[in-house]
Protein backbone atom coordinates (compact mmCIF):
# COMPACT_ATOMS: atom_id res chain seq x y z
CA UNK A 1 0.00 0.00 0.00
CA UNK A 2 2.83 2.41 0.90
CA UNK A 3 4.46 1.80 -2.49
CA UNK A 4 1.32 2.85 -4.35
CA UNK A 5 0.85 6.14 -2.47
CA UNK A 6 2.31 9.41 -3.74
CA UNK A 7 5.20 11.03 -1.89
CA UNK A 8 2.95 13.99 -1.01
CA UNK A 9 0.35 11.71 0.57
CA UNK A 10 3.04 9.86 2.53
CA UNK A 11 4.51 13.12 3.78
CA UNK A 12 1.09 14.39 4.86
CA UNK A 13 0.50 11.15 6.79
CA UNK A 14 3.94 11.53 8.39
CA UNK A 15 3.25 15.10 9.48
CA UNK A 16 -0.03 14.07 11.13
CA UNK A 17 1.69 11.14 12.87
CA UNK A 18 4.49 13.38 14.16
CA UNK A 19 2.01 15.97 15.41
CA UNK A 20 0.28 13.42 17.63
CA UNK A 21 3.60 11.82 18.55
CA UNK A 22 4.70 14.90 20.52
CA UNK A 23 1.48 14.90 22.53
CA UNK A 24 1.49 11.17 23.27
CA UNK A 25 5.18 11.18 24.22
CA UNK A 26 4.59 14.07 26.62
CA UNK A 27 1.62 12.25 28.14
CA UNK A 28 3.66 9.07 28.67
CA UNK A 29 6.48 10.89 30.43
CA UNK A 30 4.08 12.88 32.60
CA UNK A 31 2.29 9.71 33.68
CA UNK A 32 5.00 7.38 34.91
CA UNK A 33 7.77 6.96 32.33
CA UNK A 34 11.26 8.23 32.99
CA UNK A 35 12.44 10.06 29.84
CA UNK A 36 15.23 7.64 28.97
CA UNK A 37 13.18 4.58 29.87
CA UNK A 38 10.56 5.85 27.44
CA UNK A 39 13.02 6.34 24.57
CA UNK A 40 15.29 3.33 25.01
CA UNK A 41 12.51 0.74 25.29
CA UNK A 42 10.95 2.06 22.08
CA UNK A 43 14.21 1.88 20.15
CA UNK A 44 15.05 -1.66 21.31
CA UNK A 45 11.63 -3.00 20.35
CA UNK A 46 11.60 -1.05 17.06
CA UNK A 47 15.05 -2.47 16.21
CA UNK A 48 13.72 -6.00 16.72
CA UNK A 49 10.55 -5.22 14.73
CA UNK A 50 12.42 -3.73 11.77
CA UNK A 51 14.90 -6.61 11.76
CA UNK A 52 12.04 -9.12 11.65
CA UNK A 53 10.19 -7.18 8.94
CA UNK A 54 13.33 -6.95 6.82
CA UNK A 55 14.04 -10.68 7.12
CA UNK A 56 10.44 -11.52 6.23
CA UNK A 57 10.36 -9.16 3.24
CA UNK A 58 13.94 -9.46 1.96
CA UNK A 59 15.39 -12.64 3.52
CA UNK A 60 18.53 -10.80 4.60
CA UNK A 61 19.88 -7.92 6.68
CA UNK A 62 23.25 -7.95 4.93
CA UNK A 63 24.95 -4.69 3.98
CA UNK A 64 28.58 -4.25 2.83
CA UNK A 65 31.13 -3.35 5.49
CA UNK A 66 31.81 -0.02 3.77
CA UNK A 67 28.26 1.12 4.60
CA UNK A 68 28.39 0.05 8.26
CA UNK A 69 30.49 3.08 9.25
CA UNK A 70 28.01 5.48 7.67
CA UNK A 71 25.09 3.63 9.24
CA UNK A 72 26.83 3.91 12.62
CA UNK A 73 27.35 7.65 12.20
CA UNK A 74 23.74 8.39 11.27
CA UNK A 75 22.59 6.06 14.08
CA UNK A 76 24.49 8.18 16.60
CA UNK A 77 22.84 11.33 15.22
CA UNK A 78 19.36 10.13 14.30
CA UNK A 79 18.78 7.57 17.04
CA UNK A 80 21.00 8.25 20.06
CA UNK A 81 21.27 12.06 19.96
CA UNK A 82 17.74 12.55 18.62
CA UNK A 83 16.14 10.32 21.24
CA UNK A 84 18.08 11.98 24.06
CA UNK A 85 17.01 15.52 23.15
CA UNK A 86 13.47 14.37 22.33
CA UNK A 87 13.02 12.61 25.68
CA UNK A 88 14.31 15.51 27.77
CA UNK A 89 12.42 18.06 25.68
CA UNK A 90 9.22 16.15 26.46
CA UNK A 91 10.12 16.20 30.15
CA UNK A 92 10.96 19.92 30.36
CA UNK A 93 8.75 21.61 27.76
CA UNK A 94 5.16 21.34 26.61
CA UNK A 95 4.42 19.25 23.54
CA UNK A 96 3.01 22.09 21.41
CA UNK A 97 6.04 24.34 21.89
CA UNK A 98 8.46 21.52 21.11
CA UNK A 99 6.46 20.60 18.02
CA UNK A 100 6.51 24.23 16.92
CA UNK A 101 10.29 24.43 17.29
CA UNK A 102 10.46 21.33 15.14
CA UNK A 103 9.32 23.76 12.44
CA UNK A 104 12.98 24.81 12.14
CA UNK A 105 13.61 21.37 10.66
CA UNK A 106 13.47 22.51 6.97
CA UNK A 107 16.14 25.13 7.67
CA UNK A 108 18.64 22.57 8.90
CA UNK A 109 17.77 20.11 6.13
CA UNK A 110 18.47 22.82 3.56
CA UNK A 111 21.76 23.80 5.21
CA UNK A 112 22.99 20.21 5.61
CA UNK A 113 21.92 19.15 2.12
CA UNK A 114 23.62 22.17 0.57
CA UNK A 115 26.80 21.75 2.61
CA UNK A 116 27.10 18.07 1.69
CA UNK A 117 26.04 18.66 -1.91
CA UNK A 118 23.46 15.86 -1.77
CA UNK A 119 20.62 17.98 -3.20
CA UNK A 120 20.26 21.08 -5.36
CA UNK A 121 17.61 23.22 -3.72
CA UNK A 122 15.66 25.76 -5.76
CA UNK A 123 14.63 29.32 -4.93
CA UNK A 124 11.11 28.34 -3.84
CA UNK A 125 12.53 25.87 -1.32
CA UNK A 126 14.71 28.58 0.22
CA UNK A 127 11.72 30.94 0.23
CA UNK A 128 9.65 28.34 2.10
CA UNK A 129 12.54 27.84 4.52
CA UNK A 130 12.65 31.58 5.27
CA UNK A 131 8.89 31.57 5.96
CA UNK A 132 9.28 28.58 8.27
CA UNK A 133 12.12 30.24 10.16
CA UNK A 134 10.21 33.52 10.38
CA UNK A 135 7.24 31.85 12.02
CA UNK A 136 9.36 30.08 14.60
CA UNK A 137 11.41 33.24 15.26
CA UNK A 138 8.25 35.27 15.96
CA UNK A 139 7.03 32.71 18.49
CA UNK A 140 10.46 32.44 20.13
CA UNK A 141 10.68 36.24 20.36
CA UNK A 142 7.20 36.37 21.87
CA UNK A 143 8.01 33.96 24.67
CA UNK A 144 11.58 35.17 25.14
CA UNK A 145 12.47 31.78 26.57
CA UNK A 146 10.42 32.57 29.69
CA UNK A 147 6.89 31.88 28.48
CA UNK A 148 8.13 28.68 26.95
CA UNK A 149 7.75 25.83 29.42
CA UNK A 150 11.28 24.69 30.29
CA UNK A 151 12.80 28.11 29.51
CA UNK A 152 15.82 28.47 27.28
CA UNK A 153 16.88 24.87 27.94
CA UNK A 154 13.52 23.70 26.64
CA UNK A 155 13.97 25.87 23.54
CA UNK A 156 17.43 24.46 22.87
CA UNK A 157 16.20 20.89 23.34
CA UNK A 158 13.32 21.54 20.93
CA UNK A 159 15.71 22.90 18.32
CA UNK A 160 17.99 19.93 19.02
CA UNK A 161 15.20 17.60 17.88
CA UNK A 162 15.05 19.45 14.56
CA UNK A 163 18.86 19.54 14.10
CA UNK A 164 19.41 15.84 14.78
CA UNK A 165 16.44 14.71 12.69
CA UNK A 166 17.57 16.95 9.82
CA UNK A 167 21.06 15.44 9.94
CA UNK A 168 19.54 11.98 9.96
CA UNK A 169 17.23 12.78 7.04
CA UNK A 170 20.04 14.11 4.86
CA UNK A 171 22.49 11.39 5.88
CA UNK A 172 20.12 8.53 5.14
CA UNK A 173 19.32 9.63 1.56
CA UNK A 174 22.33 7.94 -0.16
CA UNK A 175 21.59 4.66 1.63
CA UNK A 176 17.97 4.64 0.47
CA UNK A 177 19.21 4.45 -3.12
CA UNK A 178 20.61 1.00 -2.31
CA UNK A 179 18.51 -0.38 0.55
CA UNK A 180 14.86 -0.40 1.59
CA UNK A 181 13.57 1.81 4.44
CA UNK A 182 13.10 -1.41 6.43
CA UNK A 183 16.76 -2.47 6.15
CA UNK A 184 18.11 1.02 6.85
CA UNK A 185 15.83 1.41 9.90
CA UNK A 186 16.80 -2.04 11.18
CA UNK A 187 20.50 -1.25 11.04
CA UNK A 188 20.43 2.25 12.51
CA UNK A 189 18.20 1.13 15.38
CA UNK A 190 20.23 -1.99 16.08
CA UNK A 191 23.40 0.11 16.18
CA UNK A 192 21.81 2.94 18.16
CA UNK A 193 20.07 0.70 20.70
CA UNK A 194 23.30 -0.26 22.50
CA UNK A 195 24.71 3.22 23.29
CA UNK A 196 21.23 4.56 24.01
CA UNK A 197 20.59 1.62 26.33
CA UNK A 198 23.87 2.21 28.17
CA UNK A 199 23.09 5.91 28.65
CA UNK A 200 19.59 4.98 29.83
CA UNK A 201 20.67 2.19 32.17
CA UNK A 202 20.35 4.16 35.41
CA UNK A 203 16.79 5.26 34.63
CA UNK A 204 15.83 1.79 33.39
CA UNK A 205 17.02 0.22 36.65
CA UNK A 206 15.37 2.94 38.73
CA UNK A 207 12.11 3.00 36.77
CA UNK A 208 8.99 2.34 38.83
CA UNK A 209 7.14 0.28 36.23
CA UNK A 210 4.09 0.01 38.44
CA UNK A 211 3.71 3.80 38.46
CA UNK A 212 3.05 3.91 34.72
CA UNK A 213 -0.67 4.32 34.07
CA UNK A 214 -2.59 2.24 31.52
CA UNK A 215 -3.18 5.29 29.33
CA UNK A 216 0.53 6.10 29.47
CA UNK A 217 1.28 2.58 28.19
CA UNK A 218 -1.22 3.12 25.36
CA UNK A 219 0.41 6.44 24.50
CA UNK A 220 3.85 4.76 24.56
CA UNK A 221 2.47 2.04 22.25
CA UNK A 222 1.28 4.70 19.80
CA UNK A 223 4.72 6.35 19.75
CA UNK A 224 6.29 2.95 19.10
CA UNK A 225 4.00 1.41 16.46
CA UNK A 226 2.72 4.53 14.70
CA UNK A 227 5.11 7.31 15.66
CA UNK A 228 8.28 5.29 15.15
CA UNK A 229 7.76 2.16 13.03
CA UNK A 230 5.06 3.32 10.60
CA UNK A 231 6.38 6.90 10.39
CA UNK A 232 9.88 5.68 9.52
CA UNK A 233 8.48 3.71 6.60
CA UNK A 234 6.31 6.55 5.25
CA UNK A 235 9.00 9.19 5.79
CA UNK A 236 11.96 7.25 4.38
CA UNK A 237 9.91 6.15 1.40
CA UNK A 238 9.16 9.83 0.76
CA UNK A 239 12.82 10.83 1.10
CA UNK A 240 13.80 8.13 -1.38
CA UNK A 241 11.32 9.54 -3.92
CA UNK A 242 11.64 13.32 -3.54
CA UNK A 243 14.73 13.93 -1.37
CA UNK A 244 15.12 15.27 2.16
CA UNK A 245 14.77 18.91 1.12
PDB file of C-alpha atoms in Angstrom:
ATOM      1  CA  UNK A   1       0.000   0.000   0.000  1.00  0.00           C
ATOM      2  CA  UNK A   2       2.833   2.411   0.901  1.00  0.00           C
ATOM      3  CA  UNK A   3       4.463   1.802  -2.490  1.00  0.00           C
ATOM      4  CA  UNK A   4       1.316   2.849  -4.352  1.00  0.00           C
ATOM      5  CA  UNK A   5       0.845   6.144  -2.475  1.00  0.00           C
ATOM      6  CA  UNK A   6       2.310   9.410  -3.743  1.00  0.00           C
ATOM      7  CA  UNK A   7       5.198  11.032  -1.891  1.00  0.00           C
ATOM      8  CA  UNK A   8       2.945  13.994  -1.014  1.00  0.00           C
ATOM      9  CA  UNK A   9       0.346  11.710   0.572  1.00  0.00           C
ATOM     10  CA  UNK A  10       3.036   9.858   2.525  1.00  0.00           C
ATOM     11  CA  UNK A  11       4.510  13.124   3.782  1.00  0.00           C
ATOM     12  CA  UNK A  12       1.087  14.388   4.863  1.00  0.00           C
ATOM     13  CA  UNK A  13       0.504  11.147   6.787  1.00  0.00           C
ATOM     14  CA  UNK A  14       3.937  11.525   8.391  1.00  0.00           C
ATOM     15  CA  UNK A  15       3.248  15.099   9.479  1.00  0.00           C
ATOM     16  CA  UNK A  16      -0.033  14.070  11.133  1.00  0.00           C
ATOM     17  CA  UNK A  17       1.692  11.144  12.872  1.00  0.00           C
ATOM     18  CA  UNK A  18       4.495  13.382  14.161  1.00  0.00           C
ATOM     19  CA  UNK A  19       2.007  15.971  15.410  1.00  0.00           C
ATOM     20  CA  UNK A  20       0.284  13.423  17.629  1.00  0.00           C
ATOM     21  CA  UNK A  21       3.603  11.820  18.548  1.00  0.00           C
ATOM     22  CA  UNK A  22       4.699  14.904  20.517  1.00  0.00           C
ATOM     23  CA  UNK A  23       1.477  14.902  22.533  1.00  0.00           C
ATOM     24  CA  UNK A  24       1.491  11.165  23.272  1.00  0.00           C
ATOM     25  CA  UNK A  25       5.177  11.177  24.220  1.00  0.00           C
ATOM     26  CA  UNK A  26       4.593  14.067  26.617  1.00  0.00           C
ATOM     27  CA  UNK A  27       1.623  12.248  28.137  1.00  0.00           C
ATOM     28  CA  UNK A  28       3.663   9.073  28.674  1.00  0.00           C
ATOM     29  CA  UNK A  29       6.481  10.894  30.429  1.00  0.00           C
ATOM     30  CA  UNK A  30       4.082  12.884  32.601  1.00  0.00           C
ATOM     31  CA  UNK A  31       2.290   9.711  33.682  1.00  0.00           C
ATOM     32  CA  UNK A  32       5.003   7.381  34.907  1.00  0.00           C
ATOM     33  CA  UNK A  33       7.775   6.962  32.334  1.00  0.00           C
ATOM     34  CA  UNK A  34      11.265   8.229  32.995  1.00  0.00           C
ATOM     35  CA  UNK A  35      12.442  10.061  29.842  1.00  0.00           C
ATOM     36  CA  UNK A  36      15.234   7.641  28.973  1.00  0.00           C
ATOM     37  CA  UNK A  37      13.180   4.575  29.870  1.00  0.00           C
ATOM     38  CA  UNK A  38      10.565   5.853  27.437  1.00  0.00           C
ATOM     39  CA  UNK A  39      13.022   6.343  24.567  1.00  0.00           C
ATOM     40  CA  UNK A  40      15.293   3.332  25.015  1.00  0.00           C
ATOM     41  CA  UNK A  41      12.507   0.745  25.292  1.00  0.00           C
ATOM     42  CA  UNK A  42      10.947   2.062  22.083  1.00  0.00           C
ATOM     43  CA  UNK A  43      14.211   1.879  20.151  1.00  0.00           C
ATOM     44  CA  UNK A  44      15.052  -1.659  21.314  1.00  0.00           C
ATOM     45  CA  UNK A  45      11.626  -3.001  20.348  1.00  0.00           C
ATOM     46  CA  UNK A  46      11.598  -1.052  17.061  1.00  0.00           C
ATOM     47  CA  UNK A  47      15.048  -2.473  16.215  1.00  0.00           C
ATOM     48  CA  UNK A  48      13.722  -5.997  16.720  1.00  0.00           C
ATOM     49  CA  UNK A  49      10.553  -5.223  14.735  1.00  0.00           C
ATOM     50  CA  UNK A  50      12.417  -3.727  11.768  1.00  0.00           C
ATOM     51  CA  UNK A  51      14.896  -6.609  11.759  1.00  0.00           C
ATOM     52  CA  UNK A  52      12.041  -9.125  11.653  1.00  0.00           C
ATOM     53  CA  UNK A  53      10.190  -7.177   8.939  1.00  0.00           C
ATOM     54  CA  UNK A  54      13.334  -6.953   6.817  1.00  0.00           C
ATOM     55  CA  UNK A  55      14.042 -10.676   7.124  1.00  0.00           C
ATOM     56  CA  UNK A  56      10.442 -11.519   6.231  1.00  0.00           C
ATOM     57  CA  UNK A  57      10.358  -9.160   3.244  1.00  0.00           C
ATOM     58  CA  UNK A  58      13.937  -9.457   1.961  1.00  0.00           C
ATOM     59  CA  UNK A  59      15.389 -12.644   3.520  1.00  0.00           C
ATOM     60  CA  UNK A  60      18.532 -10.798   4.598  1.00  0.00           C
ATOM     61  CA  UNK A  61      19.882  -7.921   6.678  1.00  0.00           C
ATOM     62  CA  UNK A  62      23.252  -7.945   4.933  1.00  0.00           C
ATOM     63  CA  UNK A  63      24.955  -4.686   3.981  1.00  0.00           C
ATOM     64  CA  UNK A  64      28.580  -4.248   2.835  1.00  0.00           C
ATOM     65  CA  UNK A  65      31.129  -3.351   5.492  1.00  0.00           C
ATOM     66  CA  UNK A  66      31.810  -0.021   3.775  1.00  0.00           C
ATOM     67  CA  UNK A  67      28.259   1.117   4.603  1.00  0.00           C
ATOM     68  CA  UNK A  68      28.392   0.048   8.255  1.00  0.00           C
ATOM     69  CA  UNK A  69      30.488   3.081   9.246  1.00  0.00           C
ATOM     70  CA  UNK A  70      28.010   5.479   7.666  1.00  0.00           C
ATOM     71  CA  UNK A  71      25.085   3.633   9.245  1.00  0.00           C
ATOM     72  CA  UNK A  72      26.830   3.906  12.622  1.00  0.00           C
ATOM     73  CA  UNK A  73      27.349   7.648  12.195  1.00  0.00           C
ATOM     74  CA  UNK A  74      23.744   8.389  11.273  1.00  0.00           C
ATOM     75  CA  UNK A  75      22.586   6.059  14.079  1.00  0.00           C
ATOM     76  CA  UNK A  76      24.488   8.183  16.604  1.00  0.00           C
ATOM     77  CA  UNK A  77      22.844  11.333  15.222  1.00  0.00           C
ATOM     78  CA  UNK A  78      19.356  10.131  14.304  1.00  0.00           C
ATOM     79  CA  UNK A  79      18.781   7.567  17.040  1.00  0.00           C
ATOM     80  CA  UNK A  80      21.002   8.251  20.055  1.00  0.00           C
ATOM     81  CA  UNK A  81      21.274  12.060  19.962  1.00  0.00           C
ATOM     82  CA  UNK A  82      17.745  12.547  18.622  1.00  0.00           C
ATOM     83  CA  UNK A  83      16.138  10.319  21.236  1.00  0.00           C
ATOM     84  CA  UNK A  84      18.082  11.985  24.060  1.00  0.00           C
ATOM     85  CA  UNK A  85      17.014  15.521  23.149  1.00  0.00           C
ATOM     86  CA  UNK A  86      13.473  14.366  22.335  1.00  0.00           C
ATOM     87  CA  UNK A  87      13.016  12.611  25.679  1.00  0.00           C
ATOM     88  CA  UNK A  88      14.310  15.508  27.769  1.00  0.00           C
ATOM     89  CA  UNK A  89      12.417  18.064  25.681  1.00  0.00           C
ATOM     90  CA  UNK A  90       9.216  16.153  26.463  1.00  0.00           C
ATOM     91  CA  UNK A  91      10.117  16.201  30.154  1.00  0.00           C
ATOM     92  CA  UNK A  92      10.960  19.918  30.362  1.00  0.00           C
ATOM     93  CA  UNK A  93       8.754  21.614  27.762  1.00  0.00           C
ATOM     94  CA  UNK A  94       5.163  21.343  26.609  1.00  0.00           C
ATOM     95  CA  UNK A  95       4.422  19.253  23.538  1.00  0.00           C
ATOM     96  CA  UNK A  96       3.007  22.089  21.413  1.00  0.00           C
ATOM     97  CA  UNK A  97       6.037  24.338  21.891  1.00  0.00           C
ATOM     98  CA  UNK A  98       8.464  21.520  21.112  1.00  0.00           C
ATOM     99  CA  UNK A  99       6.461  20.599  18.022  1.00  0.00           C
ATOM    100  CA  UNK A 100       6.505  24.232  16.924  1.00  0.00           C
ATOM    101  CA  UNK A 101      10.285  24.432  17.291  1.00  0.00           C
ATOM    102  CA  UNK A 102      10.463  21.327  15.141  1.00  0.00           C
ATOM    103  CA  UNK A 103       9.318  23.760  12.441  1.00  0.00           C
ATOM    104  CA  UNK A 104      12.977  24.812  12.140  1.00  0.00           C
ATOM    105  CA  UNK A 105      13.615  21.367  10.664  1.00  0.00           C
ATOM    106  CA  UNK A 106      13.472  22.514   6.968  1.00  0.00           C
ATOM    107  CA  UNK A 107      16.140  25.129   7.672  1.00  0.00           C
ATOM    108  CA  UNK A 108      18.637  22.574   8.897  1.00  0.00           C
ATOM    109  CA  UNK A 109      17.774  20.110   6.130  1.00  0.00           C
ATOM    110  CA  UNK A 110      18.473  22.820   3.561  1.00  0.00           C
ATOM    111  CA  UNK A 111      21.756  23.805   5.211  1.00  0.00           C
ATOM    112  CA  UNK A 112      22.994  20.213   5.609  1.00  0.00           C
ATOM    113  CA  UNK A 113      21.921  19.145   2.116  1.00  0.00           C
ATOM    114  CA  UNK A 114      23.616  22.168   0.567  1.00  0.00           C
ATOM    115  CA  UNK A 115      26.797  21.748   2.614  1.00  0.00           C
ATOM    116  CA  UNK A 116      27.104  18.069   1.688  1.00  0.00           C
ATOM    117  CA  UNK A 117      26.036  18.656  -1.911  1.00  0.00           C
ATOM    118  CA  UNK A 118      23.457  15.861  -1.768  1.00  0.00           C
ATOM    119  CA  UNK A 119      20.621  17.975  -3.197  1.00  0.00           C
ATOM    120  CA  UNK A 120      20.262  21.082  -5.360  1.00  0.00           C
ATOM    121  CA  UNK A 121      17.610  23.216  -3.721  1.00  0.00           C
ATOM    122  CA  UNK A 122      15.663  25.757  -5.761  1.00  0.00           C
ATOM    123  CA  UNK A 123      14.625  29.317  -4.926  1.00  0.00           C
ATOM    124  CA  UNK A 124      11.108  28.338  -3.843  1.00  0.00           C
ATOM    125  CA  UNK A 125      12.526  25.871  -1.322  1.00  0.00           C
ATOM    126  CA  UNK A 126      14.715  28.582   0.224  1.00  0.00           C
ATOM    127  CA  UNK A 127      11.716  30.945   0.230  1.00  0.00           C
ATOM    128  CA  UNK A 128       9.651  28.341   2.101  1.00  0.00           C
ATOM    129  CA  UNK A 129      12.542  27.844   4.515  1.00  0.00           C
ATOM    130  CA  UNK A 130      12.645  31.576   5.273  1.00  0.00           C
ATOM    131  CA  UNK A 131       8.886  31.575   5.956  1.00  0.00           C
ATOM    132  CA  UNK A 132       9.278  28.583   8.273  1.00  0.00           C
ATOM    133  CA  UNK A 133      12.121  30.242  10.161  1.00  0.00           C
ATOM    134  CA  UNK A 134      10.209  33.519  10.378  1.00  0.00           C
ATOM    135  CA  UNK A 135       7.237  31.849  12.024  1.00  0.00           C
ATOM    136  CA  UNK A 136       9.355  30.079  14.604  1.00  0.00           C
ATOM    137  CA  UNK A 137      11.408  33.239  15.260  1.00  0.00           C
ATOM    138  CA  UNK A 138       8.249  35.268  15.958  1.00  0.00           C
ATOM    139  CA  UNK A 139       7.032  32.713  18.488  1.00  0.00           C
ATOM    140  CA  UNK A 140      10.458  32.443  20.125  1.00  0.00           C
ATOM    141  CA  UNK A 141      10.682  36.237  20.361  1.00  0.00           C
ATOM    142  CA  UNK A 142       7.202  36.372  21.866  1.00  0.00           C
ATOM    143  CA  UNK A 143       8.010  33.961  24.668  1.00  0.00           C
ATOM    144  CA  UNK A 144      11.584  35.172  25.144  1.00  0.00           C
ATOM    145  CA  UNK A 145      12.474  31.779  26.574  1.00  0.00           C
ATOM    146  CA  UNK A 146      10.422  32.566  29.693  1.00  0.00           C
ATOM    147  CA  UNK A 147       6.889  31.884  28.480  1.00  0.00           C
ATOM    148  CA  UNK A 148       8.133  28.677  26.952  1.00  0.00           C
ATOM    149  CA  UNK A 149       7.752  25.828  29.424  1.00  0.00           C
ATOM    150  CA  UNK A 150      11.276  24.692  30.287  1.00  0.00           C
ATOM    151  CA  UNK A 151      12.798  28.108  29.506  1.00  0.00           C
ATOM    152  CA  UNK A 152      15.819  28.468  27.278  1.00  0.00           C
ATOM    153  CA  UNK A 153      16.877  24.868  27.937  1.00  0.00           C
ATOM    154  CA  UNK A 154      13.517  23.697  26.638  1.00  0.00           C
ATOM    155  CA  UNK A 155      13.967  25.874  23.538  1.00  0.00           C
ATOM    156  CA  UNK A 156      17.430  24.459  22.866  1.00  0.00           C
ATOM    157  CA  UNK A 157      16.198  20.887  23.343  1.00  0.00           C
ATOM    158  CA  UNK A 158      13.317  21.539  20.930  1.00  0.00           C
ATOM    159  CA  UNK A 159      15.711  22.896  18.315  1.00  0.00           C
ATOM    160  CA  UNK A 160      17.987  19.926  19.019  1.00  0.00           C
ATOM    161  CA  UNK A 161      15.203  17.595  17.883  1.00  0.00           C
ATOM    162  CA  UNK A 162      15.055  19.454  14.557  1.00  0.00           C
ATOM    163  CA  UNK A 163      18.856  19.544  14.100  1.00  0.00           C
ATOM    164  CA  UNK A 164      19.407  15.844  14.780  1.00  0.00           C
ATOM    165  CA  UNK A 165      16.437  14.713  12.686  1.00  0.00           C
ATOM    166  CA  UNK A 166      17.568  16.952   9.820  1.00  0.00           C
ATOM    167  CA  UNK A 167      21.059  15.440   9.940  1.00  0.00           C
ATOM    168  CA  UNK A 168      19.540  11.978   9.965  1.00  0.00           C
ATOM    169  CA  UNK A 169      17.229  12.782   7.044  1.00  0.00           C
ATOM    170  CA  UNK A 170      20.042  14.109   4.859  1.00  0.00           C
ATOM    171  CA  UNK A 171      22.492  11.387   5.880  1.00  0.00           C
ATOM    172  CA  UNK A 172      20.117   8.531   5.143  1.00  0.00           C
ATOM    173  CA  UNK A 173      19.319   9.628   1.565  1.00  0.00           C
ATOM    174  CA  UNK A 174      22.332   7.936  -0.155  1.00  0.00           C
ATOM    175  CA  UNK A 175      21.587   4.659   1.630  1.00  0.00           C
ATOM    176  CA  UNK A 176      17.969   4.640   0.470  1.00  0.00           C
ATOM    177  CA  UNK A 177      19.207   4.455  -3.124  1.00  0.00           C
ATOM    178  CA  UNK A 178      20.606   0.995  -2.308  1.00  0.00           C
ATOM    179  CA  UNK A 179      18.506  -0.375   0.548  1.00  0.00           C
ATOM    180  CA  UNK A 180      14.863  -0.402   1.592  1.00  0.00           C
ATOM    181  CA  UNK A 181      13.565   1.814   4.439  1.00  0.00           C
ATOM    182  CA  UNK A 182      13.105  -1.407   6.427  1.00  0.00           C
ATOM    183  CA  UNK A 183      16.755  -2.465   6.146  1.00  0.00           C
ATOM    184  CA  UNK A 184      18.110   1.018   6.850  1.00  0.00           C
ATOM    185  CA  UNK A 185      15.834   1.407   9.896  1.00  0.00           C
ATOM    186  CA  UNK A 186      16.796  -2.041  11.183  1.00  0.00           C
ATOM    187  CA  UNK A 187      20.503  -1.248  11.040  1.00  0.00           C
ATOM    188  CA  UNK A 188      20.427   2.252  12.509  1.00  0.00           C
ATOM    189  CA  UNK A 189      18.205   1.132  15.377  1.00  0.00           C
ATOM    190  CA  UNK A 190      20.227  -1.991  16.078  1.00  0.00           C
ATOM    191  CA  UNK A 191      23.397   0.109  16.185  1.00  0.00           C
ATOM    192  CA  UNK A 192      21.808   2.939  18.163  1.00  0.00           C
ATOM    193  CA  UNK A 193      20.070   0.700  20.697  1.00  0.00           C
ATOM    194  CA  UNK A 194      23.298  -0.259  22.501  1.00  0.00           C
ATOM    195  CA  UNK A 195      24.715   3.216  23.294  1.00  0.00           C
ATOM    196  CA  UNK A 196      21.230   4.558  24.014  1.00  0.00           C
ATOM    197  CA  UNK A 197      20.591   1.616  26.335  1.00  0.00           C
ATOM    198  CA  UNK A 198      23.870   2.212  28.174  1.00  0.00           C
ATOM    199  CA  UNK A 199      23.094   5.914  28.646  1.00  0.00           C
ATOM    200  CA  UNK A 200      19.594   4.983  29.833  1.00  0.00           C
ATOM    201  CA  UNK A 201      20.666   2.187  32.170  1.00  0.00           C
ATOM    202  CA  UNK A 202      20.348   4.161  35.408  1.00  0.00           C
ATOM    203  CA  UNK A 203      16.795   5.258  34.627  1.00  0.00           C
ATOM    204  CA  UNK A 204      15.834   1.787  33.385  1.00  0.00           C
ATOM    205  CA  UNK A 205      17.018   0.220  36.648  1.00  0.00           C
ATOM    206  CA  UNK A 206      15.371   2.936  38.734  1.00  0.00           C
ATOM    207  CA  UNK A 207      12.108   3.002  36.770  1.00  0.00           C
ATOM    208  CA  UNK A 208       8.993   2.339  38.831  1.00  0.00           C
ATOM    209  CA  UNK A 209       7.143   0.276  36.232  1.00  0.00           C
ATOM    210  CA  UNK A 210       4.093   0.011  38.439  1.00  0.00           C
ATOM    211  CA  UNK A 211       3.707   3.805  38.461  1.00  0.00           C
ATOM    212  CA  UNK A 212       3.051   3.908  34.720  1.00  0.00           C
ATOM    213  CA  UNK A 213      -0.673   4.315  34.066  1.00  0.00           C
ATOM    214  CA  UNK A 214      -2.588   2.244  31.522  1.00  0.00           C
ATOM    215  CA  UNK A 215      -3.183   5.290  29.328  1.00  0.00           C
ATOM    216  CA  UNK A 216       0.532   6.100  29.474  1.00  0.00           C
ATOM    217  CA  UNK A 217       1.280   2.582  28.186  1.00  0.00           C
ATOM    218  CA  UNK A 218      -1.221   3.117  25.360  1.00  0.00           C
ATOM    219  CA  UNK A 219       0.412   6.441  24.500  1.00  0.00           C
ATOM    220  CA  UNK A 220       3.849   4.758  24.559  1.00  0.00           C
ATOM    221  CA  UNK A 221       2.472   2.037  22.252  1.00  0.00           C
ATOM    222  CA  UNK A 222       1.277   4.696  19.800  1.00  0.00           C
ATOM    223  CA  UNK A 223       4.725   6.351  19.751  1.00  0.00           C
ATOM    224  CA  UNK A 224       6.291   2.947  19.099  1.00  0.00           C
ATOM    225  CA  UNK A 225       3.996   1.409  16.464  1.00  0.00           C
ATOM    226  CA  UNK A 226       2.715   4.531  14.704  1.00  0.00           C
ATOM    227  CA  UNK A 227       5.110   7.314  15.655  1.00  0.00           C
ATOM    228  CA  UNK A 228       8.280   5.287  15.147  1.00  0.00           C
ATOM    229  CA  UNK A 229       7.764   2.165  13.027  1.00  0.00           C
ATOM    230  CA  UNK A 230       5.060   3.320  10.596  1.00  0.00           C
ATOM    231  CA  UNK A 231       6.375   6.897  10.392  1.00  0.00           C
ATOM    232  CA  UNK A 232       9.877   5.679   9.523  1.00  0.00           C
ATOM    233  CA  UNK A 233       8.477   3.706   6.596  1.00  0.00           C
ATOM    234  CA  UNK A 234       6.309   6.549   5.248  1.00  0.00           C
ATOM    235  CA  UNK A 235       8.995   9.189   5.792  1.00  0.00           C
ATOM    236  CA  UNK A 236      11.965   7.247   4.384  1.00  0.00           C
ATOM    237  CA  UNK A 237       9.914   6.148   1.395  1.00  0.00           C
ATOM    238  CA  UNK A 238       9.160   9.831   0.755  1.00  0.00           C
ATOM    239  CA  UNK A 239      12.823  10.831   1.098  1.00  0.00           C
ATOM    240  CA  UNK A 240      13.796   8.131  -1.383  1.00  0.00           C
ATOM    241  CA  UNK A 241      11.320   9.541  -3.918  1.00  0.00           C
ATOM    242  CA  UNK A 242      11.644  13.321  -3.538  1.00  0.00           C
ATOM    243  CA  UNK A 243      14.726  13.931  -1.374  1.00  0.00           C
ATOM    244  CA  UNK A 244      15.123  15.265   2.156  1.00  0.00           C
ATOM    245  CA  UNK A 245      14.773  18.909   1.124  1.00  0.00           C
TER     246      UNK A 245
END
